[in-house]
PDB file of C-alpha atoms and ligand atoms in Angstrom:
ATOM      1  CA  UNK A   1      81.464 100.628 129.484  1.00 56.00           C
ATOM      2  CA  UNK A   2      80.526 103.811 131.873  1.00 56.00           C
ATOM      3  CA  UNK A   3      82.070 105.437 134.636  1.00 62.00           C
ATOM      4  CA  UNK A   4      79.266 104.182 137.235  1.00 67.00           C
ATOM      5  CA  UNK A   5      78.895 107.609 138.832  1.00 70.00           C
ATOM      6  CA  UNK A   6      79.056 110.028 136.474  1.00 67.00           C
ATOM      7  CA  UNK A   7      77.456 112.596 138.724  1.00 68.00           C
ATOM      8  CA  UNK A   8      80.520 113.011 140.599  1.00 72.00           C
ATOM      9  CA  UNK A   9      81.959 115.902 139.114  1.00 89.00           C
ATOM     10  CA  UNK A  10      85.392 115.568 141.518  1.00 97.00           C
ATOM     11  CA  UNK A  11      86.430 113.012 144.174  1.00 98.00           C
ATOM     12  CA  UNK A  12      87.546 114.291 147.551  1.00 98.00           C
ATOM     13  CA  UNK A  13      87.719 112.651 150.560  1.00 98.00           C
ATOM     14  CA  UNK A  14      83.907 113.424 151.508  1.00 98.00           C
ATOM     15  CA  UNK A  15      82.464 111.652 148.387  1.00 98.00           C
ATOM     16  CA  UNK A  16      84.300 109.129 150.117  1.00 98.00           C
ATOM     17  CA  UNK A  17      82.624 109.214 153.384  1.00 98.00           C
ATOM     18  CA  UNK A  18      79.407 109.624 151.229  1.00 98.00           C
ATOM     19  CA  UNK A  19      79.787 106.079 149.732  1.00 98.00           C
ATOM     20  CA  UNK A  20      80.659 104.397 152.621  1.00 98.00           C
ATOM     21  CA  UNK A  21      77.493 105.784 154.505  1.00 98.00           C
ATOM     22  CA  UNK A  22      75.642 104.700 150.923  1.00 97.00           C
ATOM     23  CA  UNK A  23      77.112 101.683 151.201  1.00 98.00           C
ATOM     24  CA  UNK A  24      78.310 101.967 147.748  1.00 98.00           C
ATOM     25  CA  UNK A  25      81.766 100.229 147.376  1.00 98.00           C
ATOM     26  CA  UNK A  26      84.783 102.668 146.362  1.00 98.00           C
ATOM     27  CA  UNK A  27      87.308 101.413 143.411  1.00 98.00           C
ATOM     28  CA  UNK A  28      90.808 102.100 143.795  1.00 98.00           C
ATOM     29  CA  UNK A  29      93.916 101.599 141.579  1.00 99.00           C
ATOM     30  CA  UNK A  30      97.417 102.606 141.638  1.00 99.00           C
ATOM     31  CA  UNK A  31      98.864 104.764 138.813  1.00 99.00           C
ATOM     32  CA  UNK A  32     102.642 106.015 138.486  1.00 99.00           C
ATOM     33  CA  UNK A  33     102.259 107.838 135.238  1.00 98.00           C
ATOM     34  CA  UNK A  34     100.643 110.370 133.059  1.00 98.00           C
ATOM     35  CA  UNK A  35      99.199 107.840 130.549  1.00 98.00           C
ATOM     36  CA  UNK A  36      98.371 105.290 133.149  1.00 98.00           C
ATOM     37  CA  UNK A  37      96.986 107.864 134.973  1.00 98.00           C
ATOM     38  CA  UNK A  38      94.386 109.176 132.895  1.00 98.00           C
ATOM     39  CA  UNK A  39      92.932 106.403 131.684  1.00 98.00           C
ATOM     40  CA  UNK A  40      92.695 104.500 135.189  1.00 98.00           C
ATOM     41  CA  UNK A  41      90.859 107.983 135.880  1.00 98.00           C
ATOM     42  CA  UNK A  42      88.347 108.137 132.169  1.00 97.00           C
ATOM     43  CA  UNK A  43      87.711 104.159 133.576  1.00 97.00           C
ATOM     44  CA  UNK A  44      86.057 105.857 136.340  1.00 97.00           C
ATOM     45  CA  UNK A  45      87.961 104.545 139.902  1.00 98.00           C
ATOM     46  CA  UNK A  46      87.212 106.877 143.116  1.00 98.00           C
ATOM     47  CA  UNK A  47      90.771 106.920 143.722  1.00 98.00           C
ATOM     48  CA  UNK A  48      94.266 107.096 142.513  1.00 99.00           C
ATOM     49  CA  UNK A  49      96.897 105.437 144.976  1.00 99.00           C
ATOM     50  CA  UNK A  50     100.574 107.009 143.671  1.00 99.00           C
ATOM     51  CA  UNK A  51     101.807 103.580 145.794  1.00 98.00           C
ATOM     52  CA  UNK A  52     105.362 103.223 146.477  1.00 98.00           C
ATOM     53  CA  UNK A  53     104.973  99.911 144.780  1.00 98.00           C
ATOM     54  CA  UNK A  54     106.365 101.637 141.847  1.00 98.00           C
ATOM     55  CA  UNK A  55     109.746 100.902 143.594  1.00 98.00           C
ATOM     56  CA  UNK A  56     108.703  97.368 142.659  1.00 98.00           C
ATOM     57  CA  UNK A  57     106.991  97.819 139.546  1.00 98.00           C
ATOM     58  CA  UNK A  58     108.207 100.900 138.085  1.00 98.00           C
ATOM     59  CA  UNK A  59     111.796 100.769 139.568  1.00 98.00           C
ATOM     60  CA  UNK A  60     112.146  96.385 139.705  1.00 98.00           C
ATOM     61  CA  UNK A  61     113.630  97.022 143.173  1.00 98.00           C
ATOM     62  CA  UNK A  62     112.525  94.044 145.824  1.00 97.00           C
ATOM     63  CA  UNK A  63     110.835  95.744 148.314  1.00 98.00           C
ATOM     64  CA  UNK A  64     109.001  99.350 148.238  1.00 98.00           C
ATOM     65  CA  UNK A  65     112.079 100.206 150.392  1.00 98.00           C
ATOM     66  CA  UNK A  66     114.036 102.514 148.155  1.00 98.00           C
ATOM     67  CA  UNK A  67     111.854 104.621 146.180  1.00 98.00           C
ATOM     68  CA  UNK A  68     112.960 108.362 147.506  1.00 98.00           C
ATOM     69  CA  UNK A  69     110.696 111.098 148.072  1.00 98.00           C
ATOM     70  CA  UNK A  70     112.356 113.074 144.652  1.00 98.00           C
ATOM     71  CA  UNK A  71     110.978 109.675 142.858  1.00 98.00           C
ATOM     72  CA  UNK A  72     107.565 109.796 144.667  1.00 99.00           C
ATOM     73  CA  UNK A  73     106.845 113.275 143.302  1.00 99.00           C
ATOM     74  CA  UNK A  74     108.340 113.083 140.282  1.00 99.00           C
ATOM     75  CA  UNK A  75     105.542 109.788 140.098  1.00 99.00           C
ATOM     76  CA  UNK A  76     102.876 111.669 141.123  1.00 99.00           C
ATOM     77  CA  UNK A  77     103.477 114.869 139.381  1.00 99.00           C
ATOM     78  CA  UNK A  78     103.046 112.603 136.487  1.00 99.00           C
ATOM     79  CA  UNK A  79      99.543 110.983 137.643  1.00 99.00           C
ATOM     80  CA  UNK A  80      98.229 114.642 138.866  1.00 98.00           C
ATOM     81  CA  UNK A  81      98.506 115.812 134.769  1.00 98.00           C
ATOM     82  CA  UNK A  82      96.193 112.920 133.811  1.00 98.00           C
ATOM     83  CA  UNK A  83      93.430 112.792 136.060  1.00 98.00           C
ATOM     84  CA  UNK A  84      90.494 115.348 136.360  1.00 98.00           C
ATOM     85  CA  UNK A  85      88.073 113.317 138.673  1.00 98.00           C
ATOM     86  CA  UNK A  86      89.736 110.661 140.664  1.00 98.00           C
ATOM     87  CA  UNK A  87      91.354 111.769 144.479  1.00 98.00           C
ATOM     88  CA  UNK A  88      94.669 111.318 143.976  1.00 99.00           C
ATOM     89  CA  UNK A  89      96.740 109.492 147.132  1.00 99.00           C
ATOM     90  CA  UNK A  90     100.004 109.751 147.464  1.00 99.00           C
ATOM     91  CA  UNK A  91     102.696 107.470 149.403  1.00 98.00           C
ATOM     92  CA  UNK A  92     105.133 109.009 151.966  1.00 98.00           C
ATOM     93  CA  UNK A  93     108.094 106.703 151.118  1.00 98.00           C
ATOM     94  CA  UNK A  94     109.865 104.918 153.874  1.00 98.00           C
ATOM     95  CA  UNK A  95     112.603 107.029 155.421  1.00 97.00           C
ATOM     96  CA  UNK A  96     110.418 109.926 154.908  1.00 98.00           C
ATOM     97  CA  UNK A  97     108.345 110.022 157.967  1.00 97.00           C
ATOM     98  CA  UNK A  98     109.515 107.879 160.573  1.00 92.00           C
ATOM     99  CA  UNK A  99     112.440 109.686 161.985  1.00 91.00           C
ATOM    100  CA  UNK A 100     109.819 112.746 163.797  1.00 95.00           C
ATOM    101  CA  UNK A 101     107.153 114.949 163.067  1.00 98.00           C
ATOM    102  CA  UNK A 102     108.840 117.779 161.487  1.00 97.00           C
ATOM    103  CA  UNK A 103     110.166 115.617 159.334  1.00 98.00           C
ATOM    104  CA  UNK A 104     107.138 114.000 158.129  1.00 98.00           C
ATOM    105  CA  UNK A 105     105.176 117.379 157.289  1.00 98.00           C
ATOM    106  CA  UNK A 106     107.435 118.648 155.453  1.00 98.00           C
ATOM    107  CA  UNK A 107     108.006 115.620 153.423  1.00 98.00           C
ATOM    108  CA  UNK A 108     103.842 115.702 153.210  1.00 98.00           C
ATOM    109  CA  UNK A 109     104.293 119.392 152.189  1.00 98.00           C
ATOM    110  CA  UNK A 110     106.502 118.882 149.568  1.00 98.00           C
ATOM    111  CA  UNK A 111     104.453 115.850 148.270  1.00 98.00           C
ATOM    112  CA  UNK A 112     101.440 118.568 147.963  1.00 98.00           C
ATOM    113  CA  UNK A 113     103.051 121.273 146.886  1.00 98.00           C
ATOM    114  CA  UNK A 114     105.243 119.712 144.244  1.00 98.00           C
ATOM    115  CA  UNK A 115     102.994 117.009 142.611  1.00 98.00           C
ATOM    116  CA  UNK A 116      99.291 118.664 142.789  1.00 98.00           C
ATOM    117  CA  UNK A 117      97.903 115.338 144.487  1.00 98.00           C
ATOM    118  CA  UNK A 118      95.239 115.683 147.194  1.00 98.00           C
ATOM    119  CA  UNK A 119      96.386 113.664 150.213  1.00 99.00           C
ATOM    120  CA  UNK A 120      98.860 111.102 151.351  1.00 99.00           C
ATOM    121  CA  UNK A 121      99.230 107.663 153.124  1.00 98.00           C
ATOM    122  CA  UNK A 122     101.309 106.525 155.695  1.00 98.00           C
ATOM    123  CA  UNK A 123     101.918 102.964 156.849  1.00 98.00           C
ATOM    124  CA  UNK A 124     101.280 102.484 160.969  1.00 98.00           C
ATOM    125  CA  UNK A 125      99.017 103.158 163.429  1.00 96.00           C
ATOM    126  CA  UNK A 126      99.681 104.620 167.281  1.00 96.00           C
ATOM    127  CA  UNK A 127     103.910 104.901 166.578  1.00 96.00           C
ATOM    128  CA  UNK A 128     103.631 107.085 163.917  1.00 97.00           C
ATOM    129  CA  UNK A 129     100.315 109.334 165.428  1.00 97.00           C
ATOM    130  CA  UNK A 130     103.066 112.872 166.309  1.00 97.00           C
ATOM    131  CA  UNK A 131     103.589 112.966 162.402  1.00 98.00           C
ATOM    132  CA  UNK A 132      99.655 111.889 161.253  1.00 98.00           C
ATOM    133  CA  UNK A 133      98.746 114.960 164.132  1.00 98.00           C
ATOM    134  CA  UNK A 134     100.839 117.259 162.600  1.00 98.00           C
ATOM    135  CA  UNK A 135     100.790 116.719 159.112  1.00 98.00           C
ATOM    136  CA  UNK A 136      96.503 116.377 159.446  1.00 98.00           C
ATOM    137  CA  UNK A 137      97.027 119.626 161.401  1.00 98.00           C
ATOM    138  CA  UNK A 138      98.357 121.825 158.379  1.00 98.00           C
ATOM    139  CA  UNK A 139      94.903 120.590 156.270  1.00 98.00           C
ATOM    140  CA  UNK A 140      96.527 117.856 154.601  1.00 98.00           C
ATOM    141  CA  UNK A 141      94.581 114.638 154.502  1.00 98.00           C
ATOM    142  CA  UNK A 142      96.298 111.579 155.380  1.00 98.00           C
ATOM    143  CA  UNK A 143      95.149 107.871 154.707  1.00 99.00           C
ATOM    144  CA  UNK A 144      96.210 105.028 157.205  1.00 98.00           C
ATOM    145  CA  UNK A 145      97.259 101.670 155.999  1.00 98.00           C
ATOM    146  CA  UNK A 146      97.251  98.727 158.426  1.00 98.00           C
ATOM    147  CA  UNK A 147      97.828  94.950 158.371  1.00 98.00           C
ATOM    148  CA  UNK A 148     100.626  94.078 156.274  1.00 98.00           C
ATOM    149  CA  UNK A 149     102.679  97.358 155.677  1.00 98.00           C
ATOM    150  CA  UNK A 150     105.371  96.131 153.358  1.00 98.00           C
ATOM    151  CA  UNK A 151     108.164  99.209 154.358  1.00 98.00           C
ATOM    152  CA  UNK A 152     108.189  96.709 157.388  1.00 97.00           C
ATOM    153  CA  UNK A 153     109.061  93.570 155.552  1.00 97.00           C
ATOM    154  CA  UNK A 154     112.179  93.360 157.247  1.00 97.00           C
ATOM    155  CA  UNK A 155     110.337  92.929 160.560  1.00 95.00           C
ATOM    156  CA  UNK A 156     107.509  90.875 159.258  1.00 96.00           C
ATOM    157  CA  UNK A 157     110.781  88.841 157.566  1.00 96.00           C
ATOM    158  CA  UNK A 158     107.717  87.473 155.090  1.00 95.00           C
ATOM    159  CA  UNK A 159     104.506  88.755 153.117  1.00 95.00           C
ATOM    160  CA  UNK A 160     102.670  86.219 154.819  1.00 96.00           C
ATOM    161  CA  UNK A 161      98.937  87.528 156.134  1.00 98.00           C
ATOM    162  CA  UNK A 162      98.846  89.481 159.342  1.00 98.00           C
ATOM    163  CA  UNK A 163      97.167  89.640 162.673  1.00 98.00           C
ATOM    164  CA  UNK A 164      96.014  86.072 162.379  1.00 98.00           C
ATOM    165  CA  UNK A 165      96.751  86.201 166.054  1.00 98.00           C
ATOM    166  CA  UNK A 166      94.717  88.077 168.819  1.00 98.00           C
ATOM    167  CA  UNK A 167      97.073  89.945 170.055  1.00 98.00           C
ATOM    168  CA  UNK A 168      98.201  91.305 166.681  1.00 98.00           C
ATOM    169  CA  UNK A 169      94.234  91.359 165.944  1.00 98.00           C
ATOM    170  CA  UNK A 170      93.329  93.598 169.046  1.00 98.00           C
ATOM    171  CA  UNK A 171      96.336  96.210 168.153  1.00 98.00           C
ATOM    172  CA  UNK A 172      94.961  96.610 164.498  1.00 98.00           C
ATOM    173  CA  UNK A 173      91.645  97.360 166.298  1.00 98.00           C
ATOM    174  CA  UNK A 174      92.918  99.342 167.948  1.00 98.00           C
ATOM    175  CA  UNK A 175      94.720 101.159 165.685  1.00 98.00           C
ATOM    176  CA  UNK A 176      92.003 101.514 163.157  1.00 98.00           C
ATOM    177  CA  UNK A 177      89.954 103.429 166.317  1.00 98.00           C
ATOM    178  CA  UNK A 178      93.197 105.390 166.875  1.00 98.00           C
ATOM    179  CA  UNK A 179      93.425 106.511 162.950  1.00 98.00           C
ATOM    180  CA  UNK A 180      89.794 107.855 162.882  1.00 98.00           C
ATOM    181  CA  UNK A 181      90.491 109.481 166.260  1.00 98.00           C
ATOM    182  CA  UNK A 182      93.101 111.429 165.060  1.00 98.00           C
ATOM    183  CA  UNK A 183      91.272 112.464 161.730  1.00 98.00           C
ATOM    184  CA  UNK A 184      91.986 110.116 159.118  1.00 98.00           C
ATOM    185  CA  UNK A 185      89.838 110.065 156.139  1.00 98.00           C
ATOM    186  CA  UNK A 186      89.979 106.064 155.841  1.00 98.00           C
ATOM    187  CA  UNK A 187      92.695 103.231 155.912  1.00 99.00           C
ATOM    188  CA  UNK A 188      94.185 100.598 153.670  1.00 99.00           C
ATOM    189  CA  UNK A 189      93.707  96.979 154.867  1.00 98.00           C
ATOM    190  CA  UNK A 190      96.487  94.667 153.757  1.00 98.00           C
ATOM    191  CA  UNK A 191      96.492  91.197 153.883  1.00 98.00           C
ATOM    192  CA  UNK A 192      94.353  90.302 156.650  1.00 98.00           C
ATOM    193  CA  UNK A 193      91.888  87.652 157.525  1.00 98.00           C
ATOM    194  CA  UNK A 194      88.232  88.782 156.017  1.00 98.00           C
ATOM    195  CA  UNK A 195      86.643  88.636 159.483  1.00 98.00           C
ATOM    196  CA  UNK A 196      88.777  90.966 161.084  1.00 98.00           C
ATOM    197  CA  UNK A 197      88.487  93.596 158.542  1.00 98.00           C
ATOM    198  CA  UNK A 198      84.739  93.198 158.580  1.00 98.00           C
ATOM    199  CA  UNK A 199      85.188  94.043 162.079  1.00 98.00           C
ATOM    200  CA  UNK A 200      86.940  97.042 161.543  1.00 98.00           C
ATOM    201  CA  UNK A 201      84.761  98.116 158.546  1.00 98.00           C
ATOM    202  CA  UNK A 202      81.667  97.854 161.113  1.00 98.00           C
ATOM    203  CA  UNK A 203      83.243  99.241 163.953  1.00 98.00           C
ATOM    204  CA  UNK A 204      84.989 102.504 162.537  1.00 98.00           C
ATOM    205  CA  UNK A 205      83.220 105.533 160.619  1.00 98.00           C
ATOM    206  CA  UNK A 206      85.698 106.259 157.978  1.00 98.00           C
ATOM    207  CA  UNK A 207      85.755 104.095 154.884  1.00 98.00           C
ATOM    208  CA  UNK A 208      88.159 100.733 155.100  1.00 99.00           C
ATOM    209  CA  UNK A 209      89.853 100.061 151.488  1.00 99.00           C
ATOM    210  CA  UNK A 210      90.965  96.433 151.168  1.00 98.00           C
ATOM    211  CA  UNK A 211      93.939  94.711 149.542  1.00 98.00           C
ATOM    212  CA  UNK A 212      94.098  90.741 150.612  1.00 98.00           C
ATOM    213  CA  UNK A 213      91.406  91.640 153.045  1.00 98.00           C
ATOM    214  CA  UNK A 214      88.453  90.403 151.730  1.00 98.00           C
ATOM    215  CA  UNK A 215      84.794  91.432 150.603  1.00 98.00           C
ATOM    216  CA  UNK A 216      83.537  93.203 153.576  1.00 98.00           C
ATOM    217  CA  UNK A 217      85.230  96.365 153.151  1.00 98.00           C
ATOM    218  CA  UNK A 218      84.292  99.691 151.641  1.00 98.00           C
ATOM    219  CA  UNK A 219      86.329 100.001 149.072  1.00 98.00           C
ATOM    220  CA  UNK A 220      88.738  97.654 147.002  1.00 98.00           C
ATOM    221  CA  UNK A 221      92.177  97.996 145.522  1.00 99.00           C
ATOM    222  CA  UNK A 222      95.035  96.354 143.621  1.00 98.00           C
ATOM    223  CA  UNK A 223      98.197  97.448 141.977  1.00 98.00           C
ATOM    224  CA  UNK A 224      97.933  98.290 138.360  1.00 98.00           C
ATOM    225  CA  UNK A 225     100.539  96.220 137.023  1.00 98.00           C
ATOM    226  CA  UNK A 226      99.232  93.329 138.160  1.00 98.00           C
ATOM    227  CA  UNK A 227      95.053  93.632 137.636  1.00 98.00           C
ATOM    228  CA  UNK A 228      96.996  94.216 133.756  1.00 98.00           C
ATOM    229  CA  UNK A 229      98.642  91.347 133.897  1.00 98.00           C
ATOM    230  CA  UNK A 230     101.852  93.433 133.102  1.00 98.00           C
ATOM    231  CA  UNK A 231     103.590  91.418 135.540  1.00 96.00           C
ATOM    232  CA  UNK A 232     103.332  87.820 135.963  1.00 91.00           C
ATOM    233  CA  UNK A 233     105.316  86.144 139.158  1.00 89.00           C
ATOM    234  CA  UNK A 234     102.926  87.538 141.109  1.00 91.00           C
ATOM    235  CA  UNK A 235     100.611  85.567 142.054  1.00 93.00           C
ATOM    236  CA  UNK A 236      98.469  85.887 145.490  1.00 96.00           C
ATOM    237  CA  UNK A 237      95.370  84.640 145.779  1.00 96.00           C
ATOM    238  CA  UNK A 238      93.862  88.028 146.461  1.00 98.00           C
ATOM    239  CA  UNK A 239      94.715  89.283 142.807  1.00 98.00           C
ATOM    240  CA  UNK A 240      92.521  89.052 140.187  1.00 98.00           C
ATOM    241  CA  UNK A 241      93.772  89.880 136.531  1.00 98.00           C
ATOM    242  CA  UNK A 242      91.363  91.772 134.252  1.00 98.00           C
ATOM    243  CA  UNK A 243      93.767  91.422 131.616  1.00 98.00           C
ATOM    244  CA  UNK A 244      97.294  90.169 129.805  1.00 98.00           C
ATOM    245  CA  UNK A 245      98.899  92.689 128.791  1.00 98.00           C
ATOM    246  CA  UNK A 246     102.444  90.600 129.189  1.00 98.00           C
ATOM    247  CA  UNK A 247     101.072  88.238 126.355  1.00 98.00           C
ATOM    248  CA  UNK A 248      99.364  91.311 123.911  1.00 98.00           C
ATOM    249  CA  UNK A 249     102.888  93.562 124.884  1.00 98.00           C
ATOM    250  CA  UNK A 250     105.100  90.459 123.487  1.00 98.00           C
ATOM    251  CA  UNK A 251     103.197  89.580 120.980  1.00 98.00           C
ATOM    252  CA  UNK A 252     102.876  93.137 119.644  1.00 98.00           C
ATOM    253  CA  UNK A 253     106.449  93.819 119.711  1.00 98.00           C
ATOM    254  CA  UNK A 254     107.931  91.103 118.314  1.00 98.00           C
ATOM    255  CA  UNK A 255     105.828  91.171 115.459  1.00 98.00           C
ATOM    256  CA  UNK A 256     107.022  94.810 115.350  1.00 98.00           C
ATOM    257  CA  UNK A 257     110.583  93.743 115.353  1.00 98.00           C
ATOM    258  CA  UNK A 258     109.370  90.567 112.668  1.00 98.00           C
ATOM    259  CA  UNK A 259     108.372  93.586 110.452  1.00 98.00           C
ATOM    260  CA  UNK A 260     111.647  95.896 110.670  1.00 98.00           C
ATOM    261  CA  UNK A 261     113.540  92.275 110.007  1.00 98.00           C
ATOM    262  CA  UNK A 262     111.506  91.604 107.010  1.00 98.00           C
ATOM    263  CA  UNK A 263     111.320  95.216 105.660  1.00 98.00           C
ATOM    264  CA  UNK A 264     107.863  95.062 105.887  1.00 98.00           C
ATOM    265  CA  UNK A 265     107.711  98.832 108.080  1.00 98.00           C
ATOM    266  CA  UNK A 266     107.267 101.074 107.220  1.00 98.00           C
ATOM    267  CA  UNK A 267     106.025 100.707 103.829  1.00 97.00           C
ATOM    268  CA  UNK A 268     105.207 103.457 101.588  1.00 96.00           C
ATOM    269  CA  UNK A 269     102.258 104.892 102.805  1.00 97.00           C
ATOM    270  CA  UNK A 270     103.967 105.235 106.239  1.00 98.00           C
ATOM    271  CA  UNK A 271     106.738 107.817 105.216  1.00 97.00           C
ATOM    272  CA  UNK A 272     107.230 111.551 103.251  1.00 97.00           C
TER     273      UNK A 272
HETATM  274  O1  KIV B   1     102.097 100.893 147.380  1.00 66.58           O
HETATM  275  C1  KIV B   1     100.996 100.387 147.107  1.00 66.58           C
HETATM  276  O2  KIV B   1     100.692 100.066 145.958  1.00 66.58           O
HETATM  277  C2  KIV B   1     100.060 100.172 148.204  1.00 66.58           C
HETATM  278  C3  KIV B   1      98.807  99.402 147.912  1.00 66.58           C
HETATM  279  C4  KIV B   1      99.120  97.991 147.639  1.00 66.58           C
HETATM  280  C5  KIV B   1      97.799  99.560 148.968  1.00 66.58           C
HETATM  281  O3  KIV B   1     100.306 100.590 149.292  1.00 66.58           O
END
């Protein structure tokens, strides 16, 4: 297997813009760790989402609600050591941008500063444009992520898809104009019906990565854990596993543990 664009030396946010006007699709993954983290990058993705999912599947909390902005950096710190191509996204956890501007930069500051990572993403579109302004405005780059934005489940009150509706439809639009206006370097896509993001993809200049949002997008990308098939209740019909690493984990380990029971490990070539 090769890394399909081996020419790219280093990913930044205009290689980005440079596959999207190629129309060459851009692979994303999330990562939360070192090891993780470099190989997702040797595999070759564009880019490296640090998501707050790892409040789900690192922390086994409910909702992405939790995770703190310590955890997010000490998550992404991690990632940063591995990876020597991929950009490398980071989440702004909830709580850590809403409450004004100030706020929000320097929570983006010390996500840049402390980690190494090479831009953020914030869930929202026109409410939150004070913080995207000024945290764009000290040269960080932010990413936008529209549609279903789980740090609003409580709203939402399910993960169901979103702006199935017009009027919900026309404010995404709207939105996604609003993000590129203001400088964003693309925007996730979560969860929304295909048409609509083709749309958006058509309509907007910055590259659209999809989750739940169908083909017509520039880019694609899943959480980790679950294209692994490290986790298993999850089961949209969006996800596609590449692998099952819940049945080669198990299987590996308790014929570890079969070995220690039956003194079979180590044996004598395996100690001083
Ligand atoms: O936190 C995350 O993993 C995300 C992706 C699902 C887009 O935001």
């Amino acid at each position: 297997m090769s890394i399909h664009n081996p020419d790219i030396k280093r990913v930044t946010v205009h290689t980005l813009q440079e596959l999207k006007q190629k129309g060459e699709k851009i692979s994303c993954l999330t990562a939360y760790d070192y090891s993780m983290g470099r190989l997702v990058d040797a595999a070759g993705v564009e880019v490296i989402l640090v998501g707050d999912s790892a409040s789900n599947v690192m922390a086994g909390h409910e909702t992405t609600l939790p995770i703190t902005l310590d955890q997010m950096i000490y998550h992404a710190a991690s990632v940063v050591r591995g990876v020597k191509r991929a950009l490398v996204v980071v989440d702004l956890p909830f709580g850590s941008y809403q409450g004004n501007s100030e706020e929000a930069l320097r929570s983006a500051i010390r996500i840049m500063k402390e980690s190494g990572a090479h831009a953020v993403k914030m869930e929202g579109g026109a409410e939150i444009q004070e913080s995207i302004v000024r945290i764009l405005s000290a040269g960080i780059p932010v990413m936008g992520h529209l549609g279903l934005t789980p740090q609003s489940i409580y709203k939402f009150g399910t993960y169901a898809v979103r702006a199935k509706e017009e009027e919900e439809a026309q404010k995404l639009m709207n939105d996604a104009h609003f993000l590129e206006e203001l400088g964003c370097f693309g925007f996730v896509l979560e969860k929304i019906p295909a048409v609509l993001a083709k749309q958006v993809t058509e309509s907007v200049g910055i590259p659209t990565i999809g989750i739940g949002a169908g083909p017509h997008v520039d880019g694609q990308i899943l959480v980790l854990h679950d294209v692994l098939g490290i986790t298993q209740e999850f089961k949209p019909r969006f996800l596609r596993r590449y692998a099952d690493l819940h049945g080669v984990i198990t299987e590996a380990v308790s014929h570890y543990v079969d070995d220690v029971k039956a003194h079979n490990f180590p044996n004598e070539k395996e100690g001083y």
